[in-house]
mmCIF file of C-alpha atoms (C1' of nucleotides) in Angstrom:
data_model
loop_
_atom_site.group_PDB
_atom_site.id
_atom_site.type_symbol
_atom_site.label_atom_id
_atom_site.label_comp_id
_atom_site.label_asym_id
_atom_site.label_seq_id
_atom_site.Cartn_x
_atom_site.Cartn_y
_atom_site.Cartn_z
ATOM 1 C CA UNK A 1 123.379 177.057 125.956
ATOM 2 C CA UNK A 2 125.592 175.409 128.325
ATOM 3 C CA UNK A 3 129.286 176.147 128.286
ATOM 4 C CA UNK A 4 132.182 173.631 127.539
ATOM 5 C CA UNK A 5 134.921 173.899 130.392
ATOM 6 C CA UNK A 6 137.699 174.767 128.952
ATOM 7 C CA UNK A 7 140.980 172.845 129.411
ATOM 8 C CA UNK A 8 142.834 176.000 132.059
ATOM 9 C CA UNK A 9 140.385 174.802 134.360
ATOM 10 C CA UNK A 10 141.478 171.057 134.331
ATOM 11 C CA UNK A 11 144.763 172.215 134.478
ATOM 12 C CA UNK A 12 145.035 173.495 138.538
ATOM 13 C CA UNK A 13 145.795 171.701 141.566
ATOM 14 C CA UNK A 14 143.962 168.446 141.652
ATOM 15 C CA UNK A 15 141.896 169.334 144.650
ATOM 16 C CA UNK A 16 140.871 172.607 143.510
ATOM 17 C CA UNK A 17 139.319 170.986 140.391
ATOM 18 C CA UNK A 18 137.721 168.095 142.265
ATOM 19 C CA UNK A 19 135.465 170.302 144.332
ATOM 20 C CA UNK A 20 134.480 172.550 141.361
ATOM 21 C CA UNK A 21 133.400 169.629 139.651
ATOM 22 C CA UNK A 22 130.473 168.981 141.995
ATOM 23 C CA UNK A 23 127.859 170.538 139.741
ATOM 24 C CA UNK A 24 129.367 170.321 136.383
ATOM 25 C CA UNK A 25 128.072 168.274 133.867
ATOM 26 C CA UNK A 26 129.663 164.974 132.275
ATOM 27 C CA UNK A 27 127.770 164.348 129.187
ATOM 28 C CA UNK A 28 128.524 161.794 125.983
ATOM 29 C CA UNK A 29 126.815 162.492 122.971
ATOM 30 C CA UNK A 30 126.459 158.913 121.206
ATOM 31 C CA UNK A 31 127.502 158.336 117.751
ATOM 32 C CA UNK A 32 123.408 158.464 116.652
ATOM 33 C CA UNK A 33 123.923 162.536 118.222
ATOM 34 C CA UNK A 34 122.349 161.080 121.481
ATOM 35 C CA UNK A 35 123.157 162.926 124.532
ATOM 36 C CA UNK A 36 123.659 160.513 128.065
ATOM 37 C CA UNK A 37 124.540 162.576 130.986
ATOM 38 C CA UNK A 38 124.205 164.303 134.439
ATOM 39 C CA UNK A 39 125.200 165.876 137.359
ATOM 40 C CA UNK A 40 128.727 164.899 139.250
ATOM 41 C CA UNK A 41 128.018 164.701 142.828
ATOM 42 C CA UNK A 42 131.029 163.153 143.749
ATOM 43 C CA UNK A 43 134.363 163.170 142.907
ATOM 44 C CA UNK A 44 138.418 161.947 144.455
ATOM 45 C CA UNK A 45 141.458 163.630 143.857
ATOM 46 C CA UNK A 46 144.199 161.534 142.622
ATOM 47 C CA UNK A 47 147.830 163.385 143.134
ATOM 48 C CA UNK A 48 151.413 162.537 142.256
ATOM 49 C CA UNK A 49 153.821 159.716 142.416
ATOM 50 C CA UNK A 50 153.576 160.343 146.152
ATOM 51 C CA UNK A 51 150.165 159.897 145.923
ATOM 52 C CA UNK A 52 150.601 156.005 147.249
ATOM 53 C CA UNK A 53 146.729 155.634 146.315
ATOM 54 C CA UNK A 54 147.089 157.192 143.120
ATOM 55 C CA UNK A 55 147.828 154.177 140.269
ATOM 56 C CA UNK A 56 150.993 156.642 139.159
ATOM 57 C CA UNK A 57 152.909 155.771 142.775
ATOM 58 C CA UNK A 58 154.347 152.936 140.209
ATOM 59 C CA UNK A 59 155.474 155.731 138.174
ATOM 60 C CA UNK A 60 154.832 156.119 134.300
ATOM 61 C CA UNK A 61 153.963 152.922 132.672
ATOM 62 C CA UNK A 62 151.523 152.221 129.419
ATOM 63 C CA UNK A 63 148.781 152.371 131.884
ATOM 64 C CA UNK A 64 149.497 155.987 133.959
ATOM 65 C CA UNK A 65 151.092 157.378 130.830
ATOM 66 C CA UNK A 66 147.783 159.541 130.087
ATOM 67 C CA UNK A 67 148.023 161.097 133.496
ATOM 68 C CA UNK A 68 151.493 162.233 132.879
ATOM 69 C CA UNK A 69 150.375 163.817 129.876
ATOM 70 C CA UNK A 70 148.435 167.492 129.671
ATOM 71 C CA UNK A 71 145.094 168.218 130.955
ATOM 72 C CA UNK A 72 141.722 167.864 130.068
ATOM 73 C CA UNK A 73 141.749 164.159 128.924
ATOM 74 C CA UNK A 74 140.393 161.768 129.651
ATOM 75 C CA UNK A 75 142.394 158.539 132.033
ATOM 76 C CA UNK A 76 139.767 155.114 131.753
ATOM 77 C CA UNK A 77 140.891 152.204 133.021
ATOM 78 C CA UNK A 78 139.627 148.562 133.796
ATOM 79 C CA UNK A 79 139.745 146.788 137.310
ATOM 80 C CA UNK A 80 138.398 143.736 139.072
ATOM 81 C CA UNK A 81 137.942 142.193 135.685
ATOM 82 C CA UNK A 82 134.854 143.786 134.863
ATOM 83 C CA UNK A 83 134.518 147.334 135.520
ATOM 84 C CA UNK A 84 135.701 150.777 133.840
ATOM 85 C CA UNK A 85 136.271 153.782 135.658
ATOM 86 C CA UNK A 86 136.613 157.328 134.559
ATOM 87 C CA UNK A 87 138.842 160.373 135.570
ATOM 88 C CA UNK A 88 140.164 163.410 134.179
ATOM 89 C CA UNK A 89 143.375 164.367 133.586
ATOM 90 C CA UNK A 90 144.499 167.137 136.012
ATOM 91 C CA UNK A 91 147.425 169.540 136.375
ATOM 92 C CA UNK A 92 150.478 170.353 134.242
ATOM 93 C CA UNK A 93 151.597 168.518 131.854
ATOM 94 C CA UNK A 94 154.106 165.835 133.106
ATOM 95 C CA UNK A 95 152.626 165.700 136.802
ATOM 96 C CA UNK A 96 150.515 162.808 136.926
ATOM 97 C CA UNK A 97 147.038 163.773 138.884
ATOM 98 C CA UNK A 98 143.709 162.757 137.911
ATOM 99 C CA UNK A 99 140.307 163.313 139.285
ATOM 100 C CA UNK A 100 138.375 159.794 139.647
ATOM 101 C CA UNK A 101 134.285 160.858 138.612
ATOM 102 C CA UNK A 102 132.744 158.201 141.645
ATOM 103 C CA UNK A 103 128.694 159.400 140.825
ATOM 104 C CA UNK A 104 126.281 161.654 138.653
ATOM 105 C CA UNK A 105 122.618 163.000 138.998
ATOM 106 C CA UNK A 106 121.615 161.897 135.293
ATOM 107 C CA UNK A 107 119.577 164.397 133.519
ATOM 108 C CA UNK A 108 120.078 163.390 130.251
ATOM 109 C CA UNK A 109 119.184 160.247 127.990
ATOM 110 C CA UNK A 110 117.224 158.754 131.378
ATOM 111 C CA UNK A 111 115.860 156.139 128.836
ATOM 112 C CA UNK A 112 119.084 154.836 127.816
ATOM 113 C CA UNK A 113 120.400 154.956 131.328
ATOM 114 C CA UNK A 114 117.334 152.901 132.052
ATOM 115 C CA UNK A 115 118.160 150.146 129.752
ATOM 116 C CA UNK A 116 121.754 150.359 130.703
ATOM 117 C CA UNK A 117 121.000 149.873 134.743
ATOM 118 C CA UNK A 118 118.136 147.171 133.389
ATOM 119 C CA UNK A 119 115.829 146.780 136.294
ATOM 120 C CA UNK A 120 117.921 148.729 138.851
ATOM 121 C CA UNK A 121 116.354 151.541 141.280
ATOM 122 C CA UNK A 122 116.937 155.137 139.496
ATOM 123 C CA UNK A 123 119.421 155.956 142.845
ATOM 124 C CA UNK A 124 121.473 153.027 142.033
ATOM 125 C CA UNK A 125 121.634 154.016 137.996
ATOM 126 C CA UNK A 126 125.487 156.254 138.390
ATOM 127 C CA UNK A 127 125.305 156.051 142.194
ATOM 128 C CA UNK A 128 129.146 154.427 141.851
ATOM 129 C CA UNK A 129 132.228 155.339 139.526
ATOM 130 C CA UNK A 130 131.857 151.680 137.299
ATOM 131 C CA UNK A 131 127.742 152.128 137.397
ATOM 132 C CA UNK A 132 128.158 155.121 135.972
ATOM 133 C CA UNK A 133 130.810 154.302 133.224
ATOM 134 C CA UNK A 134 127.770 151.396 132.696
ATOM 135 C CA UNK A 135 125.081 153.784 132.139
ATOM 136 C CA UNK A 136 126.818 156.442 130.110
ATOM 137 C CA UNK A 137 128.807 153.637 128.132
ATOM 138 C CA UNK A 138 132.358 155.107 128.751
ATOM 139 C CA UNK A 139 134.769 152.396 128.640
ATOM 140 C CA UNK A 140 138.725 152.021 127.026
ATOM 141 C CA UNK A 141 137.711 153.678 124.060
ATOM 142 C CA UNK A 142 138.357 157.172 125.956
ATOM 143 C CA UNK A 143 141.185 156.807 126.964
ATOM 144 C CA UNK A 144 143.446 159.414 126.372
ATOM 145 C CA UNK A 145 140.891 161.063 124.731
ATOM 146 C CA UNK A 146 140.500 165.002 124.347
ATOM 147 C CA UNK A 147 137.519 165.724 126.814
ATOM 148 C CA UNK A 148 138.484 169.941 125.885
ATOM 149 C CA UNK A 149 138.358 169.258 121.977
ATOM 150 C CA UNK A 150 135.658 171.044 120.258
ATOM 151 C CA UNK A 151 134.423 167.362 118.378
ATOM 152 C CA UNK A 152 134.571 165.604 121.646
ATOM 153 C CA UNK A 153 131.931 163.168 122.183
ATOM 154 C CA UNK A 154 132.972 162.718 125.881
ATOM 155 C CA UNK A 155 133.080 166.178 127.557
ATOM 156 C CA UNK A 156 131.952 168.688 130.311
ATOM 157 C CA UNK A 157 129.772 171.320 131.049
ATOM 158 C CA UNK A 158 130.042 174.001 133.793
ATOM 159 C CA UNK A 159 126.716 173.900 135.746
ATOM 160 C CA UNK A 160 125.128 175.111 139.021
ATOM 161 C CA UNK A 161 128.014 174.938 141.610
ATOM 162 C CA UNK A 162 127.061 173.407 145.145
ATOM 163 C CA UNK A 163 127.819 175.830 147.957
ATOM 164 C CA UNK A 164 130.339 174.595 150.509
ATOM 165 C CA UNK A 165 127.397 174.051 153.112
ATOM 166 C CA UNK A 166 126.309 171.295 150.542
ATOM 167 C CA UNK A 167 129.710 169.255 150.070
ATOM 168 C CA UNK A 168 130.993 166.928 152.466
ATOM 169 C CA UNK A 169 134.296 166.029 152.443
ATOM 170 C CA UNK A 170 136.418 163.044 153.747
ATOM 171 C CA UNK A 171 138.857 159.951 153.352
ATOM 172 C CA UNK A 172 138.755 157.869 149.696
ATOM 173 C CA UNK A 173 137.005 154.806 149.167
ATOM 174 C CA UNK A 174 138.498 151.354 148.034
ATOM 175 C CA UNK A 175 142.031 151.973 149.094
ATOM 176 C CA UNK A 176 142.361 149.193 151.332
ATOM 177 C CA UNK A 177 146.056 148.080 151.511
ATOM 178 C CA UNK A 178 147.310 151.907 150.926
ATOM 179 C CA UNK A 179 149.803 153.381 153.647
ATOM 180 C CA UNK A 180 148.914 155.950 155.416
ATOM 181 C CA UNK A 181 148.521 158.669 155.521
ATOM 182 C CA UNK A 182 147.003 158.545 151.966
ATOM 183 C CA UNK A 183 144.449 155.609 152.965
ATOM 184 C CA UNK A 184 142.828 158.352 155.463
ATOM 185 C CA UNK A 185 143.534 161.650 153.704
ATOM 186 C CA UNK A 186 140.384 163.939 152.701
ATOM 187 C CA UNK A 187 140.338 163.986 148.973
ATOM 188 C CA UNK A 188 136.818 162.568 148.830
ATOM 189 C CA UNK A 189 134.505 165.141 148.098
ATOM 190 C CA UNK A 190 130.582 164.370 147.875
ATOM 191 C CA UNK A 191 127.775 167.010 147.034
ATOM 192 C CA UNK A 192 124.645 166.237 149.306
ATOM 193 C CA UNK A 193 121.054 167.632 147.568
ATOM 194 C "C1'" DA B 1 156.055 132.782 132.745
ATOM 195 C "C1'" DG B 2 153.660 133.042 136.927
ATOM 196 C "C1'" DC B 3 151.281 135.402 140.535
ATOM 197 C "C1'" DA B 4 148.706 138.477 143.707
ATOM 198 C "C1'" DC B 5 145.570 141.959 143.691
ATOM 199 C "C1'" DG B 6 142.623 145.911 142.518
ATOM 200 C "C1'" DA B 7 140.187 153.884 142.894
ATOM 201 C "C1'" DT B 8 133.869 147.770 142.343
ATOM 202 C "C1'" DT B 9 129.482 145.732 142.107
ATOM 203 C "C1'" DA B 10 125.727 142.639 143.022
ATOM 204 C "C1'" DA B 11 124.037 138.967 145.364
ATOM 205 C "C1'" DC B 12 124.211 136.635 149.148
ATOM 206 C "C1'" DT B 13 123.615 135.339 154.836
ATOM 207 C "C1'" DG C 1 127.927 141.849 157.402
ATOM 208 C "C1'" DT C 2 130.511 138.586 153.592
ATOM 209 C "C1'" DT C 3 131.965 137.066 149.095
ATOM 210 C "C1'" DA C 4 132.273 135.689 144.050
ATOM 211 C "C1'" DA C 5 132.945 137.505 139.610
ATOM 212 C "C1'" DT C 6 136.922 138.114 136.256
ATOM 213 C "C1'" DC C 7 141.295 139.908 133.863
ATOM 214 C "C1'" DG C 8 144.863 143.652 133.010
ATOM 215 C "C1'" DT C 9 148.671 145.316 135.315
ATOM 216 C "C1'" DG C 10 152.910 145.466 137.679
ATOM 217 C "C1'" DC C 11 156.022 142.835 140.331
ATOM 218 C "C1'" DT C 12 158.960 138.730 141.175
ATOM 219 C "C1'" DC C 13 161.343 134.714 139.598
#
DNA sequence: AGCACGATTAACT
DNA sequence: GTTAATCGTGCTC
């Protein structure tokens, strides 16, 4: 029976929690009871209004609000026109930190993912943080939501934990016109099979 | 009210 | 390697 992590472990320095997610499990049970999910593999911190790659460097506004609020929930938002990406909400309650979920080994409701990724190789089904929003059909609807609450239908699992021999680690992706030294900082973190 | 651009992806050359 | 797709957000006027 796997176990639901519980919100105190969301709610620790941002890139303490993004390394222990490698392993854990990111599941959403469908409204037919359906369960779509898998394996996170990779994962970037988000921290602070510092942060100047992290969206809450504008401060609190509509959109960052949820990552100013307290652990555990869940901060979806839309970009490029077209594609939804997930995070959790990290930290204590008014710091704004997030952990973006970038890709998953699925494991559960393949044949959904399937039709989801139509006529895409399996590696390329969650291989990115919008491809696997695609596949596990995460989009606005979550945000804010309670990924700790016991009715959740968009939650995590602890699972096997990758050793450190078996996580590399390095700069984010996508932050192109950031400053540095947050374009280049190490707050990538990628589990290797 | 207008504008530049993005924590990306897929389809190109 | 390059680039179009496509629109909400935050910033400037």
């Amino acid at each position: 029976m796997p176990e639901r992590i519980p919100r105190e472990f969301f709610a620790r320095p941002t890139l303490t929690v993004a390394r222990e997610l490698l392993g854990a499990h990111l599941v959403h049970r469908e409204p037919d009871g359906v369960r779509v999910g898998g394996i996170i593999v990779e994962t970037e911190a988000y921290v602070g209004e510092e942060d100047q790659g992290c969206h809450a460097r504008a401060g609190r506004t509509s959109r960052t609000a949820v990552m100013y609020g307290p652990p555990g929930h869940a901060y979806v938002y839309f970009t490029y026109g077209m594609h939804w990406l997930f995070n959790v909400v990290t930290e204590r309650e008014g710091f704004p930190a997030a952990v973006l979920v970038r890709a998953l080994m699925p494991t559960e409701g393949l044949e959904r993912i399937a039709a989801r990724r139509a006529g895409r190789p399996r590696r390329e089904w969650t291989n990115g943080p919008a491809k696997l929003c695609q596949a596990l059909d995460i989009d606005g609807r979550y945000h804010g939501a309670d990924l700790c609450a016991p009715d959740a239908a968009l939650f995590l699992e602890f699972g096997e934990a990758f050793p450190d021999e078996s996580v590399t680690i390095g700069a984010r992706v996508g932050l192109n016109t950031v400053p540095e030294p947050w374009k280049s900082i190490p707050w990538r973190f990628i589990a290797r099979p």
